[in-house]
Short mmCIF file of C-alpha atoms in Angstrom, two decimals:
data_model
loop_
_atom_site.label_atom_id
_atom_site.label_comp_id
_atom_site.label_asym_id
_atom_site.label_seq_id
_atom_site.Cartn_x
_atom_site.Cartn_y
_atom_site.Cartn_z
CA MET A 47 97.44 81.84 156.70
CA GLY A 48 95.02 79.14 157.71
CA MET A 49 97.88 76.50 157.80
CA PHE A 50 99.76 78.12 160.66
CA ILE A 51 98.95 77.76 164.08
CA GLU A 52 97.99 81.01 165.67
CA PRO A 53 101.06 82.14 167.46
CA ILE A 54 103.09 81.36 164.35
CA GLY A 55 100.65 83.08 162.08
CA LYS A 56 100.65 86.13 164.08
CA LEU A 57 104.55 86.41 164.17
CA ILE A 58 104.66 86.01 160.49
CA ASN A 59 101.93 88.67 160.06
CA GLU A 60 104.04 91.05 162.16
CA PHE A 61 107.24 90.55 160.04
CA THR A 62 105.40 91.20 156.91
CA LYS A 63 104.73 94.80 158.28
CA LEU A 64 108.57 95.42 157.62
CA GLN A 65 108.98 96.89 154.08
CA GLY A 66 110.28 94.30 151.90
CA VAL A 67 109.46 91.48 153.85
CA GLY A 68 107.15 89.03 151.84
CA ALA A 69 105.17 86.03 153.23
CA LYS A 70 108.00 83.54 152.39
CA THR A 71 110.65 85.46 154.23
CA ALA A 72 108.41 86.47 157.16
CA GLN A 73 107.66 82.76 157.56
CA ARG A 74 111.35 81.93 157.39
CA PHE A 75 112.04 84.65 160.08
CA ALA A 76 109.21 83.26 162.45
CA TYR A 77 110.57 79.89 162.25
CA GLU A 78 114.08 81.17 163.14
CA ILE A 79 112.65 82.86 166.19
CA ILE A 80 111.01 79.67 167.09
CA ASN A 81 114.37 77.95 167.02
CA MET A 82 116.07 80.65 169.26
CA SER A 83 116.55 79.96 172.85
CA LYS A 84 113.89 81.44 174.97
CA GLU A 85 116.66 83.91 176.34
CA GLU A 86 117.52 84.97 172.74
CA ALA A 87 113.69 85.55 171.71
CA GLU A 88 113.31 87.55 175.16
CA GLU A 89 116.31 89.69 174.28
CA PHE A 90 114.85 90.22 170.72
CA ALA A 91 111.58 91.39 172.11
CA LYS A 92 113.12 93.48 174.61
CA SER A 93 115.16 95.35 172.16
CA ILE A 94 112.19 96.23 170.22
CA ILE A 95 110.56 97.52 173.40
CA ASP A 96 113.71 99.46 174.47
CA CYS A 97 113.92 101.27 170.96
CA LYS A 98 110.44 102.50 171.55
CA THR A 99 110.82 103.64 175.10
CA LYS A 100 114.46 104.63 175.29
CA ILE A 101 114.57 106.57 172.04
CA ARG A 102 113.27 110.28 171.71
CA TYR A 103 114.28 113.38 169.49
CA CYS A 104 117.32 115.48 170.35
CA LYS A 105 115.94 118.52 171.69
CA THR A 106 118.53 120.64 169.52
CA CYS A 107 118.57 118.69 166.10
CA GLY A 108 115.59 116.36 166.05
CA ASN A 109 117.59 113.35 165.35
CA TYR A 110 117.23 110.10 167.60
CA THR A 111 118.94 109.94 170.89
CA ASP A 112 118.62 108.35 174.17
CA GLN A 113 119.48 111.47 176.02
CA ASP A 114 118.23 114.97 176.18
CA GLU A 115 120.52 116.23 173.54
CA CYS A 116 122.34 113.92 171.05
CA ASP A 117 126.32 113.38 171.40
CA ILE A 118 126.62 115.06 167.74
CA CYS A 119 124.98 118.20 169.01
CA LYS A 120 126.87 117.95 172.48
CA ASN A 121 130.28 117.37 170.88
CA ARG A 122 130.64 119.29 167.48
CA SER A 123 130.71 122.74 166.34
CA HIS A 124 127.43 124.21 165.25
CA GLU A 125 128.82 126.57 162.82
CA VAL A 126 127.65 124.27 159.90
CA ILE A 127 124.24 122.59 159.82
CA CYS A 128 123.32 119.87 157.56
CA VAL A 129 119.56 119.77 157.07
CA VAL A 130 117.97 116.33 156.31
CA LYS A 131 114.47 114.95 156.06
CA GLU A 132 114.75 112.11 158.44
CA PRO A 133 117.06 110.64 161.02
CA LYS A 134 118.14 107.88 158.73
CA ASP A 135 119.66 110.45 156.43
CA VAL A 136 121.92 111.66 159.45
CA LEU A 137 123.20 108.06 159.34
CA ALA A 138 123.96 108.29 155.55
CA MET A 139 125.74 111.60 156.04
CA GLU A 140 127.81 109.99 158.90
CA LYS A 141 128.92 107.13 156.79
CA ILE A 142 130.90 109.19 154.53
CA HIS A 143 133.01 110.52 157.30
CA GLU A 144 133.37 113.94 155.49
CA PHE A 145 131.04 116.30 157.58
CA SER A 146 131.97 117.27 161.09
CA GLY A 147 129.25 119.82 161.69
CA VAL A 148 125.63 119.12 163.04
CA TYR A 149 122.26 118.19 161.80
CA HIS A 150 118.65 119.71 161.72
CA VAL A 151 116.01 116.96 160.96
CA LEU A 152 113.20 118.33 159.36
CA HIS A 153 110.95 115.25 159.91
CA GLY A 154 109.60 115.50 156.69
CA THR A 155 109.52 117.55 153.56
CA LEU A 156 107.05 120.05 152.12
CA ARG A 157 104.32 117.95 149.97
CA PRO A 158 102.26 120.63 148.30
CA SER A 159 100.09 117.85 146.77
CA GLU A 160 99.25 116.62 150.14
CA ASN A 161 98.87 119.93 151.78
CA VAL A 162 102.12 119.47 154.03
CA GLY A 163 103.24 122.86 154.46
CA PRO A 164 106.23 124.82 156.26
CA LYS A 165 104.38 124.62 159.65
CA ASP A 166 104.39 120.79 159.47
CA ILE A 167 108.16 120.24 159.35
CA ASP A 168 110.56 121.66 161.73
CA ILE A 169 111.85 124.82 160.13
CA GLN A 170 111.18 127.20 162.83
CA GLY A 171 113.63 125.13 165.15
CA LEU A 172 116.33 125.71 162.29
CA VAL A 173 115.60 129.50 162.08
CA GLU A 174 116.23 129.67 165.91
CA ARG A 175 119.27 127.68 165.90
CA ILE A 176 120.56 130.08 163.13
CA LYS A 177 119.90 133.19 165.18
CA LYS A 178 121.27 131.79 168.51
CA ASP A 179 124.16 129.62 167.56
CA GLY A 180 126.26 131.73 165.24
CA VAL A 181 125.73 129.18 162.17
CA LYS A 182 127.79 130.17 159.12
CA GLU A 183 126.51 127.73 156.60
CA VAL A 184 123.21 125.68 155.95
CA ILE A 185 123.79 122.43 153.77
CA MET A 186 120.57 121.47 152.26
CA ALA A 187 120.58 117.54 152.05
CA THR A 188 117.07 116.78 151.23
CA ASN A 189 116.49 114.13 148.61
CA PRO A 190 116.83 115.19 145.04
CA ASP A 191 113.27 114.58 144.17
CA TYR A 192 110.60 116.83 143.62
CA ASP A 193 109.41 117.44 147.36
CA GLY A 194 113.07 117.62 148.47
CA GLU A 195 113.97 120.11 145.91
CA ILE A 196 110.95 122.26 146.67
CA THR A 197 111.83 122.05 150.55
CA ALA A 198 115.37 122.77 149.84
CA MET A 199 114.35 125.94 147.89
CA TYR A 200 111.93 126.94 150.46
CA VAL A 201 114.06 126.64 153.43
CA SER A 202 116.89 128.25 151.52
CA SER A 203 114.50 131.28 150.87
CA VAL A 204 113.74 131.59 154.60
CA VAL A 205 117.15 131.00 155.90
CA LYS A 206 119.29 133.29 153.50
CA PRO A 207 117.94 136.55 154.97
CA LEU A 208 119.50 135.52 158.36
CA ASN A 209 123.02 136.07 156.71
CA VAL A 210 123.83 132.44 156.45
CA LYS A 211 125.41 130.66 153.35
CA VAL A 212 123.20 127.99 151.96
CA THR A 213 124.43 125.08 149.94
CA ARG A 214 123.09 122.01 148.41
CA LEU A 215 124.45 118.62 147.73
CA ALA A 216 125.57 118.43 144.10
CA HIS A 217 123.52 116.38 141.75
CA GLY A 218 124.93 114.42 138.93
CA ILE A 219 125.83 110.80 137.58
CA PRO A 220 126.33 108.39 140.50
CA ILE A 221 129.77 107.14 140.72
CA GLY A 222 130.25 103.62 139.27
CA SER A 223 127.15 103.84 137.09
CA ASP A 224 126.76 104.02 133.38
CA ILE A 225 125.79 107.11 131.47
CA GLU A 226 123.64 104.88 129.12
CA TYR A 227 121.47 104.04 132.04
CA THR A 228 121.23 107.40 133.76
CA ASP A 229 117.86 108.99 133.74
CA GLU A 230 117.46 111.87 131.65
CA VAL A 231 116.78 114.34 134.64
CA THR A 232 119.88 113.38 136.20
CA LEU A 233 121.86 113.48 132.82
CA THR A 234 120.87 116.98 132.31
CA ARG A 235 121.53 118.03 135.87
CA ALA A 236 124.94 116.55 135.49
CA PHE A 237 125.41 118.36 132.06
CA VAL A 238 124.33 121.64 133.21
CA ASP A 239 126.35 121.39 136.44
CA ARG A 240 129.56 120.24 134.57
CA LYS A 241 132.90 121.17 136.02
CA GLU A 242 136.02 122.12 134.32
CA MET A 243 138.72 119.52 134.44
CA MET B 14 128.29 100.14 164.87
CA GLY B 15 129.60 102.93 166.96
CA MET B 16 127.62 105.61 165.22
CA PHE B 17 124.27 104.04 166.52
CA ILE B 18 123.06 104.99 169.81
CA GLU B 19 122.88 101.99 172.18
CA PRO B 20 119.12 100.78 171.87
CA ILE B 21 119.21 101.16 168.01
CA GLY B 22 122.58 99.28 167.68
CA LYS B 23 121.15 96.86 169.94
CA LEU B 24 117.93 96.26 167.87
CA ILE B 25 119.91 96.24 164.59
CA ASN B 26 122.09 93.58 166.25
CA GLU B 27 119.23 91.26 166.92
CA PHE B 28 117.73 91.70 163.38
CA THR B 29 121.13 90.60 162.08
CA LYS B 30 120.72 87.27 163.82
CA LEU B 31 118.05 86.43 161.18
CA GLN B 32 119.56 84.57 158.36
CA GLY B 33 119.82 86.55 155.23
CA VAL B 34 119.60 89.93 157.10
CA GLY B 35 122.68 92.08 156.47
CA ALA B 36 123.69 95.24 158.20
CA LYS B 37 121.86 97.35 155.96
CA THR B 38 118.50 95.57 156.06
CA ALA B 39 118.73 95.29 159.62
CA GLN B 40 119.33 99.03 160.03
CA ARG B 41 116.18 99.66 157.91
CA PHE B 42 114.07 97.22 160.10
CA ALA B 43 115.33 99.07 163.11
CA TYR B 44 114.23 102.49 162.02
CA GLU B 45 110.80 101.06 160.79
CA ILE B 46 110.25 99.55 164.11
CA ILE B 47 111.31 103.10 165.65
CA ASN B 48 108.69 104.50 163.42
CA MET B 49 105.95 102.38 164.56
CA SER B 50 103.46 103.17 167.11
CA LYS B 51 104.31 102.16 170.80
CA GLU B 52 101.35 99.76 170.53
CA GLU B 53 102.57 98.20 167.27
CA ALA B 54 105.98 97.79 168.60
CA GLU B 55 104.68 95.99 171.78
CA GLU B 56 102.47 93.96 169.63
CA PHE B 57 105.47 92.83 167.70
CA ALA B 58 107.43 92.15 170.82
CA LYS B 59 104.83 90.20 172.29
CA SER B 60 104.13 87.96 169.23
CA ILE B 61 107.82 87.04 169.57
CA ILE B 62 107.52 86.02 173.23
CA ASP B 63 104.29 84.25 172.45
CA CYS B 64 105.72 82.12 169.61
CA LYS B 65 108.48 81.10 172.52
CA THR B 66 106.06 80.34 175.11
CA LYS B 67 102.90 79.11 173.65
CA ILE B 68 104.58 76.68 170.72
CA ARG B 69 105.65 73.13 171.70
CA TYR B 70 106.12 69.88 169.92
CA CYS B 71 102.96 67.71 169.17
CA LYS B 72 103.21 64.69 171.36
CA THR B 73 102.47 62.28 168.50
CA CYS B 74 104.37 63.82 165.35
CA GLY B 75 106.79 66.34 166.68
CA ASN B 76 105.29 69.10 164.79
CA TYR B 77 104.97 72.45 166.27
CA THR B 78 101.70 72.97 167.89
CA ASP B 79 100.07 75.11 170.53
CA GLN B 80 98.27 72.43 171.86
CA ASP B 81 99.06 68.81 173.22
CA GLU B 82 98.53 67.14 169.81
CA CYS B 83 98.48 69.09 166.84
CA ASP B 84 95.38 69.55 164.52
CA ILE B 85 96.79 67.27 161.81
CA CYS B 86 97.21 64.27 164.05
CA LYS B 87 93.99 64.86 165.58
CA ASN B 88 91.87 65.01 162.63
CA ARG B 89 93.49 62.75 159.80
CA SER B 90 94.13 59.27 159.18
CA HIS B 91 97.31 57.66 160.51
CA GLU B 92 97.61 55.16 157.78
CA VAL B 93 100.30 57.29 155.99
CA ILE B 94 102.97 58.85 157.68
CA CYS B 95 104.94 61.46 155.84
CA VAL B 96 108.69 61.63 157.50
CA VAL B 97 110.56 65.03 157.35
CA LYS B 98 113.49 66.37 158.89
CA GLU B 99 111.96 69.60 160.41
CA PRO B 100 108.75 71.22 161.04
CA LYS B 101 108.90 73.64 158.19
CA ASP B 102 109.04 70.53 155.82
CA VAL B 103 105.47 69.99 157.00
CA LEU B 104 104.66 73.43 155.77
CA ALA B 105 106.10 72.65 152.41
CA MET B 106 104.35 69.32 152.12
CA GLU B 107 101.00 70.93 153.27
CA LYS B 108 101.27 73.61 150.54
CA ILE B 109 100.96 71.06 147.72
CA HIS B 110 97.56 69.98 149.02
CA GLU B 111 98.20 66.55 147.98
CA PHE B 112 98.97 64.63 151.10
CA SER B 113 96.09 63.84 153.63
CA GLY B 114 97.95 61.68 155.91
CA VAL B 115 100.00 62.48 159.04
CA TYR B 116 103.57 63.58 159.62
CA HIS B 117 106.56 62.53 161.63
CA VAL B 118 109.16 65.00 162.33
CA LEU B 119 112.68 63.63 162.83
CA HIS B 120 114.22 67.00 164.25
CA GLY B 121 117.36 66.31 162.18
CA THR B 122 118.87 63.80 160.00
CA LEU B 123 121.80 61.43 160.60
CA ARG B 124 125.24 63.08 159.96
CA PRO B 125 127.98 60.35 160.16
CA SER B 126 130.46 63.21 159.54
CA GLU B 127 129.35 64.99 162.94
CA ASN B 128 128.75 61.99 164.94
CA VAL B 129 124.89 62.47 164.74
CA GLY B 130 123.33 58.97 164.89
CA PRO B 131 120.02 57.27 165.01
CA LYS B 132 119.58 57.91 168.84
CA ASP B 133 119.88 61.70 168.15
CA ILE B 134 116.85 62.18 165.77
CA ASP B 135 113.34 60.64 166.55
CA ILE B 136 113.37 57.36 164.90
CA GLN B 137 112.02 55.48 167.89
CA GLY B 138 108.85 57.41 168.01
CA LEU B 139 108.03 56.51 164.44
CA VAL B 140 108.67 52.97 165.14
CA GLU B 141 106.27 53.20 167.98
CA ARG B 142 103.65 54.90 165.89
CA ILE B 143 103.88 52.23 163.18
CA LYS B 144 103.58 49.39 165.75
CA LYS B 145 100.50 50.99 167.43
CA ASP B 146 98.53 52.91 164.74
CA GLY B 147 98.08 50.54 161.95
CA VAL B 148 100.45 52.37 159.42
CA LYS B 149 100.42 51.07 155.99
CA GLU B 150 102.82 53.44 154.22
CA VAL B 151 105.88 55.57 155.36
CA ILE B 152 106.79 58.22 152.99
CA MET B 153 110.49 59.41 153.36
CA ALA B 154 110.58 63.10 152.58
CA THR B 155 113.95 64.04 154.00
CA ASN B 156 116.03 66.33 151.61
CA PRO B 157 117.56 64.83 148.72
CA ASP B 158 121.23 65.44 149.99
CA TYR B 159 123.85 63.33 151.52
CA ASP B 160 122.38 63.29 155.01
CA GLY B 161 118.76 63.12 153.96
CA GLU B 162 119.46 60.22 151.52
CA ILE B 163 121.38 58.44 154.30
CA THR B 164 118.64 58.90 156.83
CA ALA B 165 115.85 57.78 154.53
CA MET B 166 117.85 54.52 153.72
CA TYR B 167 118.45 53.90 157.42
CA VAL B 168 114.89 54.81 158.57
CA SER B 169 113.80 52.57 155.79
CA SER B 170 115.77 49.65 156.88
CA VAL B 171 114.37 50.02 160.49
CA VAL B 172 110.80 50.41 159.35
CA LYS B 173 110.47 47.83 156.55
CA PRO B 174 110.66 44.83 158.96
CA LEU B 175 107.45 46.19 160.75
CA ASN B 176 105.45 45.26 157.49
CA VAL B 177 105.19 48.67 156.20
CA LYS B 178 105.44 49.94 152.60
CA VAL B 179 108.30 52.66 152.51
CA THR B 180 108.37 55.15 149.63
CA ARG B 181 110.56 58.15 148.66
CA LEU B 182 109.68 61.46 147.10
CA ALA B 183 110.69 61.19 143.45
CA HIS B 184 113.88 62.98 142.38
CA GLY B 185 114.42 64.57 139.00
CA ILE B 186 114.55 67.85 137.04
CA PRO B 187 112.59 70.64 138.79
CA ILE B 188 109.55 71.68 136.79
CA GLY B 189 110.13 74.79 134.93
CA SER B 190 113.84 74.41 135.04
CA ASP B 191 116.40 74.01 132.20
CA ILE B 192 118.34 70.69 131.42
CA GLU B 193 121.25 72.71 130.54
CA TYR B 194 121.44 74.06 133.83
CA THR B 195 120.52 71.02 135.83
CA ASP B 196 123.46 69.73 137.86
CA GLU B 197 124.90 66.44 136.91
CA VAL B 198 123.72 64.41 139.96
CA THR B 199 120.18 65.39 139.36
CA LEU B 200 120.44 64.82 135.65
CA THR B 201 121.68 61.40 136.30
CA ARG B 202 118.94 60.61 138.69
CA ALA B 203 116.28 61.83 136.31
CA PHE B 204 117.86 59.67 133.58
CA VAL B 205 117.98 56.36 135.61
CA ASP B 206 114.45 57.10 136.93
CA ARG B 207 112.94 58.01 133.57
CA LYS B 208 109.45 56.95 133.22
CA GLU B 209 107.50 55.48 130.15
CA MET B 210 105.37 58.01 128.54
#
């Protein structure tokens, strides 16, 4: 980036750290920042810092919160827990407006290939919640990939003996997609799990 | 954005201020910031502030610089001045590695429809440079749109009486594009300006 003066080159470099932001986009963003008022730019910078300093994990579910316990845990029934890999999965679930229970964020999945085992993600916290909160159902909402499936199976095996119903989000052909372009694994799953009409 | 806790919602909102960043991308960026280390996030915030505090306009050409006069003005011949609308156009020109003269940033174009006239952009600075620096050629590199053309014509009329050659970047069909899909205005221009082979 030899053609950029140092502060601009530096900011461009920062923006390229964001996933999906290439050199051209980063450059455009940097120039937009320069064109902001000083107040706007300061506001932007402050909100980055605030996100790092004010946000922590909910002591109960592990989702992001700016309090000790998140609003979801505080206000909803704990009878049904939806188990997800990451905080952003909570957001995805919340967007469908179907689920009124609480969450449990594992902060990762088992990754046998990389020696990430049960102790490296928050399964223990889930077990304790089940024992303590009268949980009736655990919905496994880890991703439908290899690590996600393995994690769902493992957590299920740990949790079932605690007398709780364990369910898994359904797999199948995405709505609005095309059978022709559906990958074979998904299509096989959709076939095996077919439902009576 | 009611489903976001305040610091995250705020940061997402800041990111959506960047052109081309929608709600989903902004959300992804915000979560990436949260996943950064505190040091990385601080570095990011600092580079935004630095861009605003360290960067000013070159006293000669009006391009961004972190000094009194930019490196281009300091180190190159002032015999040929390339006139552009904005600092980012300097960057575009520099990327072709063809031009070894200096620039003059107008910081806008004439916009008759919005009452933006000659006094609102830096034409006077250009005139003074021509009188003072022994300028031999002025290359008008404003955009090939209505405002850019008008500005090029106007600046040309002001500058020509100072005994300087005024040129304009050539218009035509973009390299690698398709005649079939070239808009009529461009194609007309390409036809009228056709060159002997």
